Amino acid sequence: MTILSNPPSHARTFSVPNVLTYARIAAVPTVVACMYWADILQGGLWLRWVALAIFIAAGVTDFFDGYFARIWGQQSSLGRMLDPIADKLLVASCLLMLAATDVIRGWSLLAAVIILCREILVSGLREYLAEWRVGVPVTRLAKWKTIGQMVAVGFLIAGPAGDRVLPAVTQTGIVLLWASAILTLYTGWDYMRAGLRYVIDE
């Protein structure tokens, strides 16, 4: 495959916003390992708090990488590519682990499936439209969707450990998961409609 654009410079590759994005990607296996150790290997509920702390820290980087990129003028093609990928990796891996540990079960699995299917659909749409050099910008509603997913997953990571401190933490997470799934479905349809309109026009 021939790459038309120039490769990013070393300085831009390791700019602060991109390093924060790399950190968010690196947090994925750490959070998964803590959840796996806590439930499947019976390591103790304290590991869920460790997983939650890492997850929250990763979520905070999602705000600061974009903020620093804007105020310091360090926006790059690499950052624009990796930022949504990091979010999807973090949310998707946590949803799979939450399903594996029975925190998400029954009808609530449908909400997780909706979220995962939408992310795959939009990623495929972006890749297709990229061949036509058509960008698919992230809407404000899609950003709120990501925040909603992060908050819901955070409650569910706390799960049984959180229920011991404050009742209904898991149930709150399930309600928030359904709310974010509905928002996810709407934003996915919005992206799909815009993409199909372009394909039909062509």
Coordinates of C-alpha atoms in Angstrom, one line a residue:
M1 CA 0.0 0.0 0.0
T2 CA 1.3 3.4 -1.0
I3 CA 1.2 6.1 1.7
L4 CA 0.5 9.5 0.2
S5 CA 1.1 11.7 3.2
N6 CA 4.4 12.4 4.9
P7 CA 5.1 10.4 8.1
P8 CA 4.7 12.3 11.3
S9 CA 7.8 13.8 12.8
H10 CA 9.4 12.3 15.9
A11 CA 8.5 15.4 18.0
R12 CA 4.9 15.2 17.0
T13 CA 4.7 11.5 17.5
F14 CA 5.8 11.9 21.1
S15 CA 4.0 15.1 21.8
V16 CA 2.2 15.3 25.2
P17 CA -1.3 14.7 23.7
N18 CA -0.1 11.6 21.9
V19 CA 1.7 10.3 24.9
L20 CA -1.5 10.6 26.9
T21 CA -3.3 8.6 24.2
Y22 CA -0.6 6.0 24.4
A23 CA -1.1 5.8 28.1
R24 CA -4.8 5.3 27.7
I25 CA -4.1 2.4 25.3
A26 CA -1.5 0.9 27.8
A27 CA -4.2 1.1 30.6
V28 CA -6.4 -1.4 28.7
P29 CA -4.4 -4.6 29.5
T30 CA -3.8 -3.3 33.1
V31 CA -7.5 -2.8 33.8
V32 CA -8.4 -6.2 32.2
A33 CA -5.7 -7.9 34.3
C34 CA -7.0 -6.4 37.5
M35 CA -10.6 -7.5 36.7
Y36 CA -9.4 -11.0 35.7
W37 CA -7.4 -11.3 38.9
A38 CA -10.2 -10.0 41.1
D39 CA -13.0 -12.3 39.8
I40 CA -11.7 -15.2 37.8
L41 CA -8.6 -15.8 39.9
Q42 CA -10.4 -14.8 43.1
G43 CA -7.8 -12.2 44.0
G44 CA -10.2 -10.1 46.1
L45 CA -12.5 -7.1 45.6
W46 CA -9.7 -4.6 46.4
L47 CA -8.5 -5.2 42.8
R48 CA -11.7 -3.8 41.5
W49 CA -10.8 -0.5 43.1
V50 CA -7.4 -0.7 41.5
A51 CA -9.0 -1.3 38.1
L52 CA -11.4 1.6 38.7
A53 CA -8.6 4.0 39.6
I54 CA -6.7 3.1 36.5
F55 CA -9.8 3.3 34.4
I56 CA -10.7 6.8 35.8
A57 CA -7.1 7.9 35.2
A58 CA -7.4 6.7 31.6
G59 CA -10.7 8.5 31.2
V60 CA -9.1 11.7 32.4
T61 CA -6.4 11.5 29.7
D62 CA -9.2 11.4 27.1
F63 CA -10.1 15.0 28.1
F64 CA -6.5 16.3 28.5
D65 CA -5.1 14.9 25.3
G66 CA -7.6 16.9 23.2
Y67 CA -7.3 20.0 25.5
F68 CA -3.5 20.1 25.2
A69 CA -3.6 19.4 21.5
R70 CA -5.9 22.4 20.9
I71 CA -4.2 25.0 23.2
W72 CA -0.6 24.0 22.2
G73 CA -1.4 23.5 18.5
Q74 CA -0.2 19.9 18.6
Q75 CA -3.1 18.3 16.7
S76 CA -1.9 15.6 14.4
S77 CA -3.2 12.9 12.1
L78 CA -1.8 10.2 14.4
G79 CA -3.6 11.7 17.4
R80 CA -6.9 12.0 15.5
M81 CA -6.6 8.3 14.5
L82 CA -5.5 6.9 17.8
D83 CA -7.8 8.9 20.1
P84 CA -11.1 7.2 19.1
I85 CA -9.3 3.8 18.9
A86 CA -8.1 4.2 22.5
D87 CA -11.6 5.0 23.7
K88 CA -13.1 2.0 21.9
L89 CA -10.4 -0.4 23.1
L90 CA -10.9 0.7 26.7
V91 CA -14.7 0.5 26.7
A92 CA -14.9 -2.7 24.6
S93 CA -12.4 -4.6 26.7
C94 CA -14.1 -3.6 29.9
L95 CA -17.5 -4.6 28.6
L96 CA -16.2 -8.0 27.7
M97 CA -14.6 -8.5 31.1
L98 CA -17.8 -7.3 32.8
A99 CA -19.8 -9.9 30.8
A100 CA -17.2 -12.6 31.6
T101 CA -17.5 -11.9 35.3
D102 CA -21.3 -11.8 35.3
V103 CA -21.6 -8.2 36.3
I104 CA -23.4 -7.7 33.0
R105 CA -25.8 -10.5 32.3
G106 CA -29.3 -11.3 31.0
W107 CA -30.9 -8.5 29.1
S108 CA -28.2 -6.1 30.0
L109 CA -25.9 -8.0 27.6
L110 CA -28.0 -6.6 24.8
A111 CA -26.9 -3.0 25.8
A112 CA -23.3 -4.1 25.6
V113 CA -23.9 -5.7 22.2
I114 CA -25.5 -2.5 20.9
I115 CA -22.4 -0.5 22.0
L116 CA -19.9 -2.9 20.5
C117 CA -21.8 -3.3 17.2
R118 CA -22.2 0.5 16.8
E119 CA -18.4 1.0 17.3
I120 CA -17.6 -1.6 14.7
L121 CA -20.1 -0.2 12.3
V122 CA -18.8 3.4 12.6
S123 CA -15.2 2.3 12.3
G124 CA -16.1 0.4 9.1
L125 CA -17.9 3.4 7.8
R126 CA -15.0 5.7 8.5
E127 CA -12.6 3.3 6.7
Y128 CA -14.9 3.2 3.7
L129 CA -15.3 6.9 3.4
A130 CA -11.6 7.5 4.0
E131 CA -11.1 5.8 0.6
W132 CA -13.1 8.7 -0.9
R133 CA -11.2 11.2 1.2
V134 CA -14.3 12.0 3.2
G135 CA -13.8 12.8 6.8
V136 CA -16.4 11.8 9.5
P137 CA -16.0 14.3 12.3
V138 CA -16.9 13.4 15.8
T139 CA -20.1 15.2 16.8
R140 CA -20.7 16.8 20.2
L141 CA -23.4 14.2 20.9
A142 CA -20.9 11.4 20.1
K143 CA -18.6 12.9 22.7
W144 CA -21.4 12.8 25.3
K145 CA -22.0 9.2 24.2
T146 CA -18.4 8.4 25.1
I147 CA -18.6 10.1 28.4
G148 CA -21.8 8.2 29.2
Q149 CA -20.2 4.9 28.4
M150 CA -17.2 5.7 30.5
V151 CA -19.3 6.6 33.5
A152 CA -21.5 3.5 33.1
V153 CA -18.5 1.2 32.8
G154 CA -16.9 2.9 35.8
F155 CA -19.8 2.1 38.0
L156 CA -19.8 -1.5 36.8
I157 CA -16.1 -2.0 37.3
A158 CA -16.7 -1.0 41.0
G159 CA -19.6 -3.4 40.9
P160 CA -19.7 -5.8 43.9
A161 CA -17.0 -3.8 45.7
G162 CA -19.0 -0.7 45.3
D163 CA -22.2 -2.4 46.5
R164 CA -20.5 -3.1 49.8
V165 CA -19.9 0.7 50.3
L166 CA -23.0 2.1 48.7
P167 CA -26.0 -0.1 47.7
A168 CA -27.2 -0.2 44.1
V169 CA -23.8 0.8 42.5
T170 CA -24.1 -2.1 40.1
Q171 CA -27.8 -1.3 39.3
T172 CA -26.9 2.3 38.7
G173 CA -24.2 1.2 36.3
I174 CA -26.7 -1.0 34.5
V175 CA -29.2 1.9 34.1
L176 CA -26.4 4.1 32.8
L177 CA -25.3 1.4 30.4
W178 CA -28.8 1.2 28.9
A179 CA -29.0 5.0 28.6
S180 CA -25.6 5.2 26.9
A181 CA -26.6 2.2 24.6
I182 CA -29.7 4.2 23.5
L183 CA -27.5 7.3 22.8
T184 CA -25.0 5.0 21.1
L185 CA -27.7 3.7 18.8
Y186 CA -28.9 7.1 17.9
T187 CA -25.4 8.5 17.1
G188 CA -24.6 5.3 15.1
W189 CA -27.7 5.9 13.0
D190 CA -26.8 9.5 12.6
Y191 CA -23.3 8.5 11.2
M192 CA -24.8 5.8 9.1
R193 CA -27.4 8.1 7.5
A194 CA -24.7 10.7 6.7
G195 CA -22.5 8.0 5.2
L196 CA -25.3 6.5 3.1
R197 CA -26.4 9.9 1.9
Y198 CA -22.9 10.5 0.5
V199 CA -22.8 7.0 -1.1
I200 CA -26.2 7.6 -2.8
D201 CA -25.2 11.0 -4.0
E202 CA -22.0 9.5 -5.5

